[in-house]
mmCIF file of C-alpha atoms and ligand atoms in Angstrom:
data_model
loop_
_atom_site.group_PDB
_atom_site.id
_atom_site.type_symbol
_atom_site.label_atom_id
_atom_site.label_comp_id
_atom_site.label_asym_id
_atom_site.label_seq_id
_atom_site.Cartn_x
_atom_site.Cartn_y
_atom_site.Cartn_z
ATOM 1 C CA UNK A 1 118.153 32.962 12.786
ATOM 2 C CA UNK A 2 115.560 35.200 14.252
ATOM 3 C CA UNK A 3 111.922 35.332 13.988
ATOM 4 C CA UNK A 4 112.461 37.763 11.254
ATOM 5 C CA UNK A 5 115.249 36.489 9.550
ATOM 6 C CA UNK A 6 112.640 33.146 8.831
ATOM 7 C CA UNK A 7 110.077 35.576 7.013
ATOM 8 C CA UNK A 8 109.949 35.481 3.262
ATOM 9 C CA UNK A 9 111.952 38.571 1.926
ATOM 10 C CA UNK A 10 109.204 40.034 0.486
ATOM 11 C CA UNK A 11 107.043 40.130 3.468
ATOM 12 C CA UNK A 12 110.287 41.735 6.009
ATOM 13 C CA UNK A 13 110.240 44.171 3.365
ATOM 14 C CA UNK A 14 106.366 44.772 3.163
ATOM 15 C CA UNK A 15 105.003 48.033 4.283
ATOM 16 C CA UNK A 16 101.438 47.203 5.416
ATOM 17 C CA UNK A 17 98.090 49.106 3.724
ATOM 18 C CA UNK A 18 97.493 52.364 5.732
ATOM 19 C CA UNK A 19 93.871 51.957 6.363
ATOM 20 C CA UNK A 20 91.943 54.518 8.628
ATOM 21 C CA UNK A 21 91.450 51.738 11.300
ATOM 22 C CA UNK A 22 95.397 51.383 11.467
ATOM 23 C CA UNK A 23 96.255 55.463 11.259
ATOM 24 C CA UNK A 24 93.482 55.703 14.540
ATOM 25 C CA UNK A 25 93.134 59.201 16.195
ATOM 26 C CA UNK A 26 90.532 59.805 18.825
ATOM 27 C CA UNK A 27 87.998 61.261 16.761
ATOM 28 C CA UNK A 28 84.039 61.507 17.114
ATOM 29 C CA UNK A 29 83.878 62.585 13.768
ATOM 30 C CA UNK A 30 85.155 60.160 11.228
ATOM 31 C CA UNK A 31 85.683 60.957 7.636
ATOM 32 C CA UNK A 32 88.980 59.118 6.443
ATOM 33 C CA UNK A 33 87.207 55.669 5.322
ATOM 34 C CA UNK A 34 84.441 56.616 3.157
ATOM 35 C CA UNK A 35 81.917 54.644 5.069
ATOM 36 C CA UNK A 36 78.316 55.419 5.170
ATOM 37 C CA UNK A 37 77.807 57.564 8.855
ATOM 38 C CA UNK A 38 75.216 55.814 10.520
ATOM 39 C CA UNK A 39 74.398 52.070 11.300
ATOM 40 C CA UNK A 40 71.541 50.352 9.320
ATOM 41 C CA UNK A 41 69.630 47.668 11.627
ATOM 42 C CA UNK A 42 69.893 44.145 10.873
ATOM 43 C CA UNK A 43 68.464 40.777 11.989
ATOM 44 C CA UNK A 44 70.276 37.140 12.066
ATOM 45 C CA UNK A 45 68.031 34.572 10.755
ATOM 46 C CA UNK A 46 70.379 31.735 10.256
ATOM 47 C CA UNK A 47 71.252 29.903 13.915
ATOM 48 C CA UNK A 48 72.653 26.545 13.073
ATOM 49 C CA UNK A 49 76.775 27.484 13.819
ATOM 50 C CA UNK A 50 77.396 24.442 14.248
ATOM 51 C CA UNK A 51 77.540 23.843 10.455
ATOM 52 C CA UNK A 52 80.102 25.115 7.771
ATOM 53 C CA UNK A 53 78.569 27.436 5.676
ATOM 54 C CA UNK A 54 78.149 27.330 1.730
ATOM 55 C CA UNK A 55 81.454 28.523 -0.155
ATOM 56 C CA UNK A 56 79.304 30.603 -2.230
ATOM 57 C CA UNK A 57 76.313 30.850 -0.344
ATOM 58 C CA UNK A 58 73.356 30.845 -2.806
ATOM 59 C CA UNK A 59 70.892 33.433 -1.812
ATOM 60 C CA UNK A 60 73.830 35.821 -1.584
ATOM 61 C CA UNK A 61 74.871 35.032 -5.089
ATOM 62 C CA UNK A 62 71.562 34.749 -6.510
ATOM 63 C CA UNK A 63 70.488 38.234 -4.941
ATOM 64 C CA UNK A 64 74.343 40.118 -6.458
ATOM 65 C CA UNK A 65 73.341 38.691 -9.913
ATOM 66 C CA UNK A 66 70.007 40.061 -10.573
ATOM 67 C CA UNK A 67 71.010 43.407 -8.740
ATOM 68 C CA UNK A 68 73.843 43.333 -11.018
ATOM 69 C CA UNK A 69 71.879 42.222 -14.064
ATOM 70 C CA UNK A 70 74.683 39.202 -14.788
ATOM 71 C CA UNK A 71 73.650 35.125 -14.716
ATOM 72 C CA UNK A 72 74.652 33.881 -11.230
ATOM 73 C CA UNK A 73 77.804 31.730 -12.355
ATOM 74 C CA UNK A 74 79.418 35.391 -13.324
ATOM 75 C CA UNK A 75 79.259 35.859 -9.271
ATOM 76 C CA UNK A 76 82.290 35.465 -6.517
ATOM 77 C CA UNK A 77 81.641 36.546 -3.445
ATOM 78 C CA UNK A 78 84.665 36.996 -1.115
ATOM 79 C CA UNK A 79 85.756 38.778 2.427
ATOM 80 C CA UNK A 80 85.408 42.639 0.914
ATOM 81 C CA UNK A 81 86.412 43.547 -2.383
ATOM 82 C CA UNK A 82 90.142 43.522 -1.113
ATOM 83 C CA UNK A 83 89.822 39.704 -1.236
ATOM 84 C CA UNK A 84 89.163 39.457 -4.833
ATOM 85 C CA UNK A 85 92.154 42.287 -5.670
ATOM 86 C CA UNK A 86 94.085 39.757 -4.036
ATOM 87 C CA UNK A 87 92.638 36.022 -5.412
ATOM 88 C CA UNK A 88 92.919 37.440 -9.125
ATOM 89 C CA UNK A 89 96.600 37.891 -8.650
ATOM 90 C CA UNK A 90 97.287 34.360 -7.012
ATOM 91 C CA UNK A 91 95.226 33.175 -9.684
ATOM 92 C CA UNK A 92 97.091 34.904 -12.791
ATOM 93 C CA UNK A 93 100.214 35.948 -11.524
ATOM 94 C CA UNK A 94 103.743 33.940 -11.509
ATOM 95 C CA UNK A 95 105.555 35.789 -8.382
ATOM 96 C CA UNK A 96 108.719 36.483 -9.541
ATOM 97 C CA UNK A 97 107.590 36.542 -12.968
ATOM 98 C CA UNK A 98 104.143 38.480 -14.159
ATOM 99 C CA UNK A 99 103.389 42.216 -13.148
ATOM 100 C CA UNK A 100 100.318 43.984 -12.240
ATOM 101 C CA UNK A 101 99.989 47.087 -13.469
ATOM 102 C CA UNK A 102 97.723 50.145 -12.630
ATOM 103 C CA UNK A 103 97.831 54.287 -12.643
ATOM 104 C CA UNK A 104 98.268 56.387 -9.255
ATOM 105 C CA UNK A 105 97.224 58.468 -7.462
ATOM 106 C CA UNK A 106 94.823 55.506 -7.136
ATOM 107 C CA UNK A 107 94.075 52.764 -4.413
ATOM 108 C CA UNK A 108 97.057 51.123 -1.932
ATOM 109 C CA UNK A 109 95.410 48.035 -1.880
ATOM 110 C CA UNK A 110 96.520 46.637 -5.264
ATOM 111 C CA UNK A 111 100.218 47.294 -4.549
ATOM 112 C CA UNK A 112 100.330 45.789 -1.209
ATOM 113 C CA UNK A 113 98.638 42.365 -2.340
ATOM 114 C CA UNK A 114 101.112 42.120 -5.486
ATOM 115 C CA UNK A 115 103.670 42.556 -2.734
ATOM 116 C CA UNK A 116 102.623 40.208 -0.149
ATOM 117 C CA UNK A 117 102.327 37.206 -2.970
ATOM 118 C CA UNK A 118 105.861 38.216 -4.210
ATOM 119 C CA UNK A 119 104.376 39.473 -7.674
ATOM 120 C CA UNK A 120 105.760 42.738 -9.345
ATOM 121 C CA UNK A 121 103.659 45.948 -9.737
ATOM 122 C CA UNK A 122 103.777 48.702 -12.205
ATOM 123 C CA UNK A 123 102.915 52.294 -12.041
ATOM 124 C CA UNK A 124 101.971 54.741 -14.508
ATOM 125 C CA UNK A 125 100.998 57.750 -13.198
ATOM 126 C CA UNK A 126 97.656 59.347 -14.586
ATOM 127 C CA UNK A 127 97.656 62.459 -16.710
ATOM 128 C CA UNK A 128 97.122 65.536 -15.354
ATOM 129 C CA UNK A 129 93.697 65.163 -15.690
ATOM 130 C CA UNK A 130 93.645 61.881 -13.726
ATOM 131 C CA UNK A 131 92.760 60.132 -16.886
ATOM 132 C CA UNK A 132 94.562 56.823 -18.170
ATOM 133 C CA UNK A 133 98.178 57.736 -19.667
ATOM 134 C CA UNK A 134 96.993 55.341 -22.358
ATOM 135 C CA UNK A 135 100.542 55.829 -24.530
ATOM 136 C CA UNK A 136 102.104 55.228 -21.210
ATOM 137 C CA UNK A 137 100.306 51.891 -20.400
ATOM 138 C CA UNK A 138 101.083 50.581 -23.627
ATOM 139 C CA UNK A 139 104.757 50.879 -23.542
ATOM 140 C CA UNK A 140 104.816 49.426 -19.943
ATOM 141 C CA UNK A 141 102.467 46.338 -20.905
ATOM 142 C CA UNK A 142 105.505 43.615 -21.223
ATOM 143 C CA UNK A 143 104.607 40.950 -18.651
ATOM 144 C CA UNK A 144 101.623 42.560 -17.193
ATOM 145 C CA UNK A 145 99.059 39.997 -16.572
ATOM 146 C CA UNK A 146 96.303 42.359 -14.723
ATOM 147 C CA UNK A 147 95.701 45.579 -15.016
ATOM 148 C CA UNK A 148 93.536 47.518 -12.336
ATOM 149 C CA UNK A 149 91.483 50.802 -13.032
ATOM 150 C CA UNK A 150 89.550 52.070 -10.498
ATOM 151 C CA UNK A 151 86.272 54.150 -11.685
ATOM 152 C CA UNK A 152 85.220 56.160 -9.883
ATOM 153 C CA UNK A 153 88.837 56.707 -8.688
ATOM 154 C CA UNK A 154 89.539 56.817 -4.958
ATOM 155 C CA UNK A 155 91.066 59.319 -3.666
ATOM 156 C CA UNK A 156 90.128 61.967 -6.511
ATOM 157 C CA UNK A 157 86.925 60.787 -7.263
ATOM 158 C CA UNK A 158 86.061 60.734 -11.091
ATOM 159 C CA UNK A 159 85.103 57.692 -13.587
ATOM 160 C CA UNK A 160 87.609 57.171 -15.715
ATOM 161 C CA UNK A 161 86.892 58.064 -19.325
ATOM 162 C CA UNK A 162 84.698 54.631 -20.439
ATOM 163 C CA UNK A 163 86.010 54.717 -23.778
ATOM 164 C CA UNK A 164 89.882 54.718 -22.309
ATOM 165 C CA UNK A 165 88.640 51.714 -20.603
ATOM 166 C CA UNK A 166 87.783 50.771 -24.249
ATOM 167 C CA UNK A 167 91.252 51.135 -25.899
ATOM 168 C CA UNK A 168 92.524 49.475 -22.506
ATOM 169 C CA UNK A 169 90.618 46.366 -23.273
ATOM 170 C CA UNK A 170 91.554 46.028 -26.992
ATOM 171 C CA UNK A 171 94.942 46.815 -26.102
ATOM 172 C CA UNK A 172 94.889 44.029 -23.604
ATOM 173 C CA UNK A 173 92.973 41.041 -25.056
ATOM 174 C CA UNK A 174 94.495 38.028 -25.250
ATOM 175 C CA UNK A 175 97.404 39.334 -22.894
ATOM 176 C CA UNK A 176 95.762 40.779 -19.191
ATOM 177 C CA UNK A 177 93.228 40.725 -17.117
ATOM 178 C CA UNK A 178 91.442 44.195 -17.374
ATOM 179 C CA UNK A 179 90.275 44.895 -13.223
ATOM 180 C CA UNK A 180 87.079 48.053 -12.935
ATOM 181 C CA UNK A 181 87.624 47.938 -9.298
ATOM 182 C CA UNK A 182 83.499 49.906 -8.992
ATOM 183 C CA UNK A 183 83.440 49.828 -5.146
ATOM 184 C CA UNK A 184 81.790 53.893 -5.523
ATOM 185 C CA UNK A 185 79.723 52.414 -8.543
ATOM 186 C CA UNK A 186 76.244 52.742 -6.240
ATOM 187 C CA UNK A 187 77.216 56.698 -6.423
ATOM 188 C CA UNK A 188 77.033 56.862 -10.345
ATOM 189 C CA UNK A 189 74.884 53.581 -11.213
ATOM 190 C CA UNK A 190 75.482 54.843 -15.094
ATOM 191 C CA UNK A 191 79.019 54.460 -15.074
ATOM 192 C CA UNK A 192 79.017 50.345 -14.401
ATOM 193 C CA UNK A 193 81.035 48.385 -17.221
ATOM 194 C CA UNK A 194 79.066 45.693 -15.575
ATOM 195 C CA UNK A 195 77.271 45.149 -19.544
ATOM 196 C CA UNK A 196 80.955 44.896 -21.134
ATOM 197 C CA UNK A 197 81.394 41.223 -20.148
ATOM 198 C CA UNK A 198 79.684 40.093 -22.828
ATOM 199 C CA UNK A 199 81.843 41.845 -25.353
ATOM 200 C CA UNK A 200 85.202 41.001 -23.336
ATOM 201 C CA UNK A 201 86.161 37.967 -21.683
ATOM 202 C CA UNK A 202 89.193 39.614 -19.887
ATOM 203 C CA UNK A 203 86.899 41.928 -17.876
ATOM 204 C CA UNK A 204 86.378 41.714 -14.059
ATOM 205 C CA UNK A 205 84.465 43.960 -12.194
ATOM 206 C CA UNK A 206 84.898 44.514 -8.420
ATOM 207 C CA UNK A 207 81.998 45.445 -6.203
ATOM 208 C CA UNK A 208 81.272 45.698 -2.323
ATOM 209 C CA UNK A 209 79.233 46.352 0.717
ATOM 210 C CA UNK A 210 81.158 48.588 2.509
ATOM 211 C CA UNK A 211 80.266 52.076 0.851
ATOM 212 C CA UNK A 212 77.158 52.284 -0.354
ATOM 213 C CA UNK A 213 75.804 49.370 1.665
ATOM 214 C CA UNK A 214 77.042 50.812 4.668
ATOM 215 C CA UNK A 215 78.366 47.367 5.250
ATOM 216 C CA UNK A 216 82.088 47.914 5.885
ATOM 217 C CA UNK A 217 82.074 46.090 9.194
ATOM 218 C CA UNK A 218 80.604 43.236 7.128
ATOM 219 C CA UNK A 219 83.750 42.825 5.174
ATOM 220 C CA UNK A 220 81.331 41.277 1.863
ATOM 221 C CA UNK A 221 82.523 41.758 -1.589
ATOM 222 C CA UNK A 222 81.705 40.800 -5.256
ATOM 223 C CA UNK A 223 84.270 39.651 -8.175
ATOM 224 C CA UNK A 224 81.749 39.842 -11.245
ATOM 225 C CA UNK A 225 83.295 38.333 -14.529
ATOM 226 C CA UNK A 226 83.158 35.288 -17.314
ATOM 227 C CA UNK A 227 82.418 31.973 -16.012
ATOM 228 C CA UNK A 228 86.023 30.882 -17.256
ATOM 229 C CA UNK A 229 87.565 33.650 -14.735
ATOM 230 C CA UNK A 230 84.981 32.803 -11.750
ATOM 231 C CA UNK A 231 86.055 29.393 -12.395
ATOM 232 C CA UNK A 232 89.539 29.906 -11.974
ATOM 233 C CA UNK A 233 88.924 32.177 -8.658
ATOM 234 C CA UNK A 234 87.092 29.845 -7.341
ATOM 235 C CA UNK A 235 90.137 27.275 -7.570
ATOM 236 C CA UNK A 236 92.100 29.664 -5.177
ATOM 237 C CA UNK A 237 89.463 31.045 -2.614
ATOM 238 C CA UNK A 238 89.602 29.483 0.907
ATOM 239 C CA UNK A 239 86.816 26.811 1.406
ATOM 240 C CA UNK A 240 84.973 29.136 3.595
ATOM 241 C CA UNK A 241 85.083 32.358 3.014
ATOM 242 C CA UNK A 242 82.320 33.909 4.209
ATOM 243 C CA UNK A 243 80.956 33.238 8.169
ATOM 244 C CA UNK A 244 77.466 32.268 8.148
ATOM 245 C CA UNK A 245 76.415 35.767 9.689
ATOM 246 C CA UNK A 246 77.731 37.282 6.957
ATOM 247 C CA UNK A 247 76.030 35.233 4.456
ATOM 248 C CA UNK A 248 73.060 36.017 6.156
ATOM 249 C CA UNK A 249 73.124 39.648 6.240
ATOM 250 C CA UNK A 250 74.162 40.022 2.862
ATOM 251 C CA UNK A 251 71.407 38.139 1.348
ATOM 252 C CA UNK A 252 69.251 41.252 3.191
ATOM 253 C CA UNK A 253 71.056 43.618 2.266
ATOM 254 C CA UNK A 254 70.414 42.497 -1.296
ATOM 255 C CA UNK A 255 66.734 41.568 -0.943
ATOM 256 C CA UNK A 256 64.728 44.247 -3.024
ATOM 257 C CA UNK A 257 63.649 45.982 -0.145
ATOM 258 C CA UNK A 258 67.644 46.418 0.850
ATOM 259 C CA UNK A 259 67.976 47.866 -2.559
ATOM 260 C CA UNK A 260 65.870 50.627 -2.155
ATOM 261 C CA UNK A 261 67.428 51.066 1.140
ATOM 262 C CA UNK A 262 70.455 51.321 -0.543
ATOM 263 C CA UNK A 263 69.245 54.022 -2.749
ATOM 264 C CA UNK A 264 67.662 56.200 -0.159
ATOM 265 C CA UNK A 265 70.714 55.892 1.723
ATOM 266 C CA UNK A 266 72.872 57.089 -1.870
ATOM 267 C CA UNK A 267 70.447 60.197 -2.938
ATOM 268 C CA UNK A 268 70.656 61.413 1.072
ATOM 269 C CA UNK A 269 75.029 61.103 0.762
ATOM 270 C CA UNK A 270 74.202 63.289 -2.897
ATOM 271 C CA UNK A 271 72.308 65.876 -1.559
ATOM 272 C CA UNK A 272 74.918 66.396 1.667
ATOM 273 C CA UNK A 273 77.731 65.974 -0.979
ATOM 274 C CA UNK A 274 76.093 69.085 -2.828
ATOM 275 C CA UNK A 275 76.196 71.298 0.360
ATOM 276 C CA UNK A 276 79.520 70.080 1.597
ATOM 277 C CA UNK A 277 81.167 70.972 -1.925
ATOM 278 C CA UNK A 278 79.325 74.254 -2.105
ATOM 279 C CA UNK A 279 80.266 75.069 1.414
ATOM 280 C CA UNK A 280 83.634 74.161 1.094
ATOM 281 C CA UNK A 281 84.514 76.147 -2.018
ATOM 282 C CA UNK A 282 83.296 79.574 -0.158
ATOM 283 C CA UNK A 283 86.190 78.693 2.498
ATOM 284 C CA UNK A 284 89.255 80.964 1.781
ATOM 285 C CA UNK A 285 91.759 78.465 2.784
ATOM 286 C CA UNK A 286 90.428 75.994 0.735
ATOM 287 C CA UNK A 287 92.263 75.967 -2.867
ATOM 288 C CA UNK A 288 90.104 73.366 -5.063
ATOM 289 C CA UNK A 289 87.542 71.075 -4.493
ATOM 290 C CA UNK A 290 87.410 68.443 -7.297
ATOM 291 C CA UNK A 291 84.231 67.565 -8.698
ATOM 292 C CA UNK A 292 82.960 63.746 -6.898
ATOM 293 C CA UNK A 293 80.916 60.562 -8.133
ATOM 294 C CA UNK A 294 81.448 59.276 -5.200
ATOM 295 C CA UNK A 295 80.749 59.808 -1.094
ATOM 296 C CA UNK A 296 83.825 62.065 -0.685
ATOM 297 C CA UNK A 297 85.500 64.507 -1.487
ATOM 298 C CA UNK A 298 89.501 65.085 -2.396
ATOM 299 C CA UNK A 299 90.150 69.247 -1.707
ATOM 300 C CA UNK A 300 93.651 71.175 -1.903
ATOM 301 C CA UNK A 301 94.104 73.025 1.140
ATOM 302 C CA UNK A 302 96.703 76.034 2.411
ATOM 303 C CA UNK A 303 99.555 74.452 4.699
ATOM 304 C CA UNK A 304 96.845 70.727 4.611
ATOM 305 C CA UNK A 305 99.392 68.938 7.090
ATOM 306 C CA UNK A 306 98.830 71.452 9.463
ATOM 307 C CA UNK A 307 95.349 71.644 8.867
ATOM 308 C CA UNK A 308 94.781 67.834 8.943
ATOM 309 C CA UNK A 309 96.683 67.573 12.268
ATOM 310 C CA UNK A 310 94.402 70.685 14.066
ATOM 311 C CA UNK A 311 91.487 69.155 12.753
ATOM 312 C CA UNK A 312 92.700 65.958 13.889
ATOM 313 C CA UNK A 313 93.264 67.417 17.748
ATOM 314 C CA UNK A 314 89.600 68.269 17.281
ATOM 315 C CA UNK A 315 88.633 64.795 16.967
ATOM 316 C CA UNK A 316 88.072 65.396 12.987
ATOM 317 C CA UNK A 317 89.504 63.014 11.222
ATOM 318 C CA UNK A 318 90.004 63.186 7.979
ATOM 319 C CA UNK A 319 91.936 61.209 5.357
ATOM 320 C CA UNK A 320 95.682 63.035 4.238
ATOM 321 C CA UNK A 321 96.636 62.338 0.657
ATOM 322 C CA UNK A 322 99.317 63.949 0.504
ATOM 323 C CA UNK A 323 102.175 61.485 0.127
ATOM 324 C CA UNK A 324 100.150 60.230 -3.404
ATOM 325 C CA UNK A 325 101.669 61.754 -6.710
ATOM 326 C CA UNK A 326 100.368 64.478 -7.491
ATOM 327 C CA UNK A 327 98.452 65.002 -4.799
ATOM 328 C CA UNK A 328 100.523 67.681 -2.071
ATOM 329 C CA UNK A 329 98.181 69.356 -0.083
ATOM 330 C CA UNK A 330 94.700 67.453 -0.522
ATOM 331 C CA UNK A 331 92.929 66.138 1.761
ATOM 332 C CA UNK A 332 90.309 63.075 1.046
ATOM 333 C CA UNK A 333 86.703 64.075 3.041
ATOM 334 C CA UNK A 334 84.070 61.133 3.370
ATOM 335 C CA UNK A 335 80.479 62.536 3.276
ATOM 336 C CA UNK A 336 78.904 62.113 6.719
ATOM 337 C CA UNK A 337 76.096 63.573 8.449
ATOM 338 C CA UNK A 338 74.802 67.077 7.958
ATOM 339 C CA UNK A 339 76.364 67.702 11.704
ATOM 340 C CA UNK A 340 79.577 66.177 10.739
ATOM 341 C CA UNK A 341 79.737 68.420 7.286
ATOM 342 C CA UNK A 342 79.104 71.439 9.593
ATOM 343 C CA UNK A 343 81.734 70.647 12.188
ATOM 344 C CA UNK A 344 84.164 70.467 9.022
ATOM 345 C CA UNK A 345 83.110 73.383 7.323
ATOM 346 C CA UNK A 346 83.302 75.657 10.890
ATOM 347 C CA UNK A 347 87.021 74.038 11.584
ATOM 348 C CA UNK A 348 88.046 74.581 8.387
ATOM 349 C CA UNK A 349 86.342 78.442 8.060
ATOM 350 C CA UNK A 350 88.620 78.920 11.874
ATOM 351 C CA UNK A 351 92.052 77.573 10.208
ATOM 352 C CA UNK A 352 91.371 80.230 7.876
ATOM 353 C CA UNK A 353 91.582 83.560 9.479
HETATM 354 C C1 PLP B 401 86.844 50.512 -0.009
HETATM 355 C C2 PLP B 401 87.481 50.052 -1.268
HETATM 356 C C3 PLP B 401 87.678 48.702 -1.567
HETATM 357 C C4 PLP B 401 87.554 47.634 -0.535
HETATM 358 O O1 PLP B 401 86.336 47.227 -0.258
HETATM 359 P P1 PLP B 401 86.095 46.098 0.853
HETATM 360 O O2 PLP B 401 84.948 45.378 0.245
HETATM 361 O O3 PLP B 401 85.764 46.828 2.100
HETATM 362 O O4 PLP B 401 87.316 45.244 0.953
HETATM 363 C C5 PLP B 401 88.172 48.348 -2.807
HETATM 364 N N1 PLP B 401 88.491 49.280 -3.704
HETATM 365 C C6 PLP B 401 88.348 50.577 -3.446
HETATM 366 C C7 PLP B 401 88.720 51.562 -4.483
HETATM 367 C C8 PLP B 401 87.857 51.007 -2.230
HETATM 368 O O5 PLP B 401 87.782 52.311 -1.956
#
């Protein structure tokens, strides 16, 4: 048998998530992950390697929870948000049994983790609005044990209608996990189900430090949820997750002075947002810009694969969506700098005559 042959079926078969680190390009100005543009300094206070650190190191956790406004035991930390996509379903899901369910054009990530733990997923496409296809979900419920909802959405950008979320929940009690994956949520702070828990023990909320945080390198993450949930997560995480370096700069990053940081750092991405949209909709070859919550932007473009790719020779690069129902001909823009918005706007303004 070869090497390949020995490989579980599901994983020969497994296409593995896109992310902008894997697509590459030579670029100097990068807009396809929706990371914050510039670095924020840092110090490393913790020396003692030697050491294992704490599963769920306790300054971190304390530090999420009152940012958060949840008691600490409603707190997993994990490596990036992605990890806790993937520990809910190896902690609820049967492979070969259970489903996960949730409504494109949305995030790869959740179909790639049901797929690498052999579990089923489930689309329903959104409406034409992008809102839940609540009907839709209903009828396709039968053996779904989580359902994810990601609000704001990425790529397109809008919260999903809370009281959707609502109907999703009661629909769902008893039956599913309900998933807010809120990794945008430090964009529109008013939009957090974070206060739901209380009301609905099925609810888990997904956070991170790689947008807003300007953390990505980090690779930190929050599951927030009902001590009965966190309990069973924390049954399936690996002993360690989190490298004492990590541990250490998260608990600064979450310090109050790191949260006012934070929020600098999220009016400054508003403000360029504003001129980026406005610029972008004076642009003749630019067809729609949707309106954003987040720190980019999803716009229709004339012939976008062409576009993408000149602006990609440029060393622009941007993020194509393309391939994503409903979604020919957009193109997903991370707010950057003020310089980065302008090379943008100027490429796009010379595609267009
Ligand atoms: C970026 C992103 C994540 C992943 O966050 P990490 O903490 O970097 O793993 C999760 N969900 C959505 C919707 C994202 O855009």
């Amino acid at each position: 048998m070869s090497i390949e042959d020995l490989a579980r079926k599901n994983v020969r078969e497994l296409t593995p998530y896109q992310s902008a680190r894997r697509l590459g390009g030579k670029g100097d100005v990068w807009l396809n992950a929706n990371e914050y543009p510039t670095a924020v300094p840092f110090d490393l206070t913790q020396q003692s390697l030697n050491r294992y650190p704490e599963c769920q190191p306790k300054a971190v956790i304390e530090n999420y929870a009152q940012y958060a406004g949840v008691k600490p035991e409603q707190v997993l930390v994990s490596r990036g948000a992605d990890e806790g996509i993937e520990l809910l379903i190896r902690a609820f899901c049967e492979p070969g049994q259970d489903a996960v369910l949730f409504c494109p054009p949305t995030y790869g990530m959740y179909s790639v983790s049901a797929e690498t733990i052999g579990v089923a997923w489930r689309t329903v496409p959104a409406l034409e609005d992008w809102q839940l296809d609540l009907q839709g979900i209903a009828d396709q419920l039968d053996g779904v044990k989580i359902v994810y909802v990601c609000s704001p959405n990425n790529p397109t950008g809008q919260i999903i209608n809370p009281q959707d979320i609502r109907t999703l929940l009661e629909m769902t009690r008893g039956n599913a996990i309900v998933v807010a994956d809120e990794a945008y949520i430090e964009f529109c702070p008013q939009a957090s189900l974070v206060s739901w828990l209380a009301e609905y023990p099925h609810l888990v909320v997904l956070r991170t430090l790689s947008k807003a945080f300007a953390l990505a390198g980090l690779r930190c993450g929050f599951t927030l949820a009902n001590e009965d949930v966190i309990a069973l997560l924390m049954k399936v995480i690996a002993p360690y997750p989190l490298s004492t370096p990590v541990a250490d700069i998260a608990a600064q990053a979450l310090s109050p002075l790191g949260i006012v940081a934070m929020r600098e750092r999220v009016a400054k991405i508003l403000v360029e947002r504003q001129y980026l949209v406005a610029a972008l909709r004076d642009i003749p070859c630019v067809e729609a810009v949707c309106d954003s919550e987040t720190n980019y932007i999803l716009a229709r473009i004339a012939t976008s694969s062409a576009v993408f790719k000149s602006l990609w020779d440029q060393g622009i690069i941007l993020r194509d969506q393309n391939k994503q129902p409903s979604l020919s001909g957009c193109l997903r823009i991370t707010i950057g700098t003020r310089e980065e918005s302008q090379r943008v706007i100027d490429a796009l303004r010379a595609e267009s005559v």
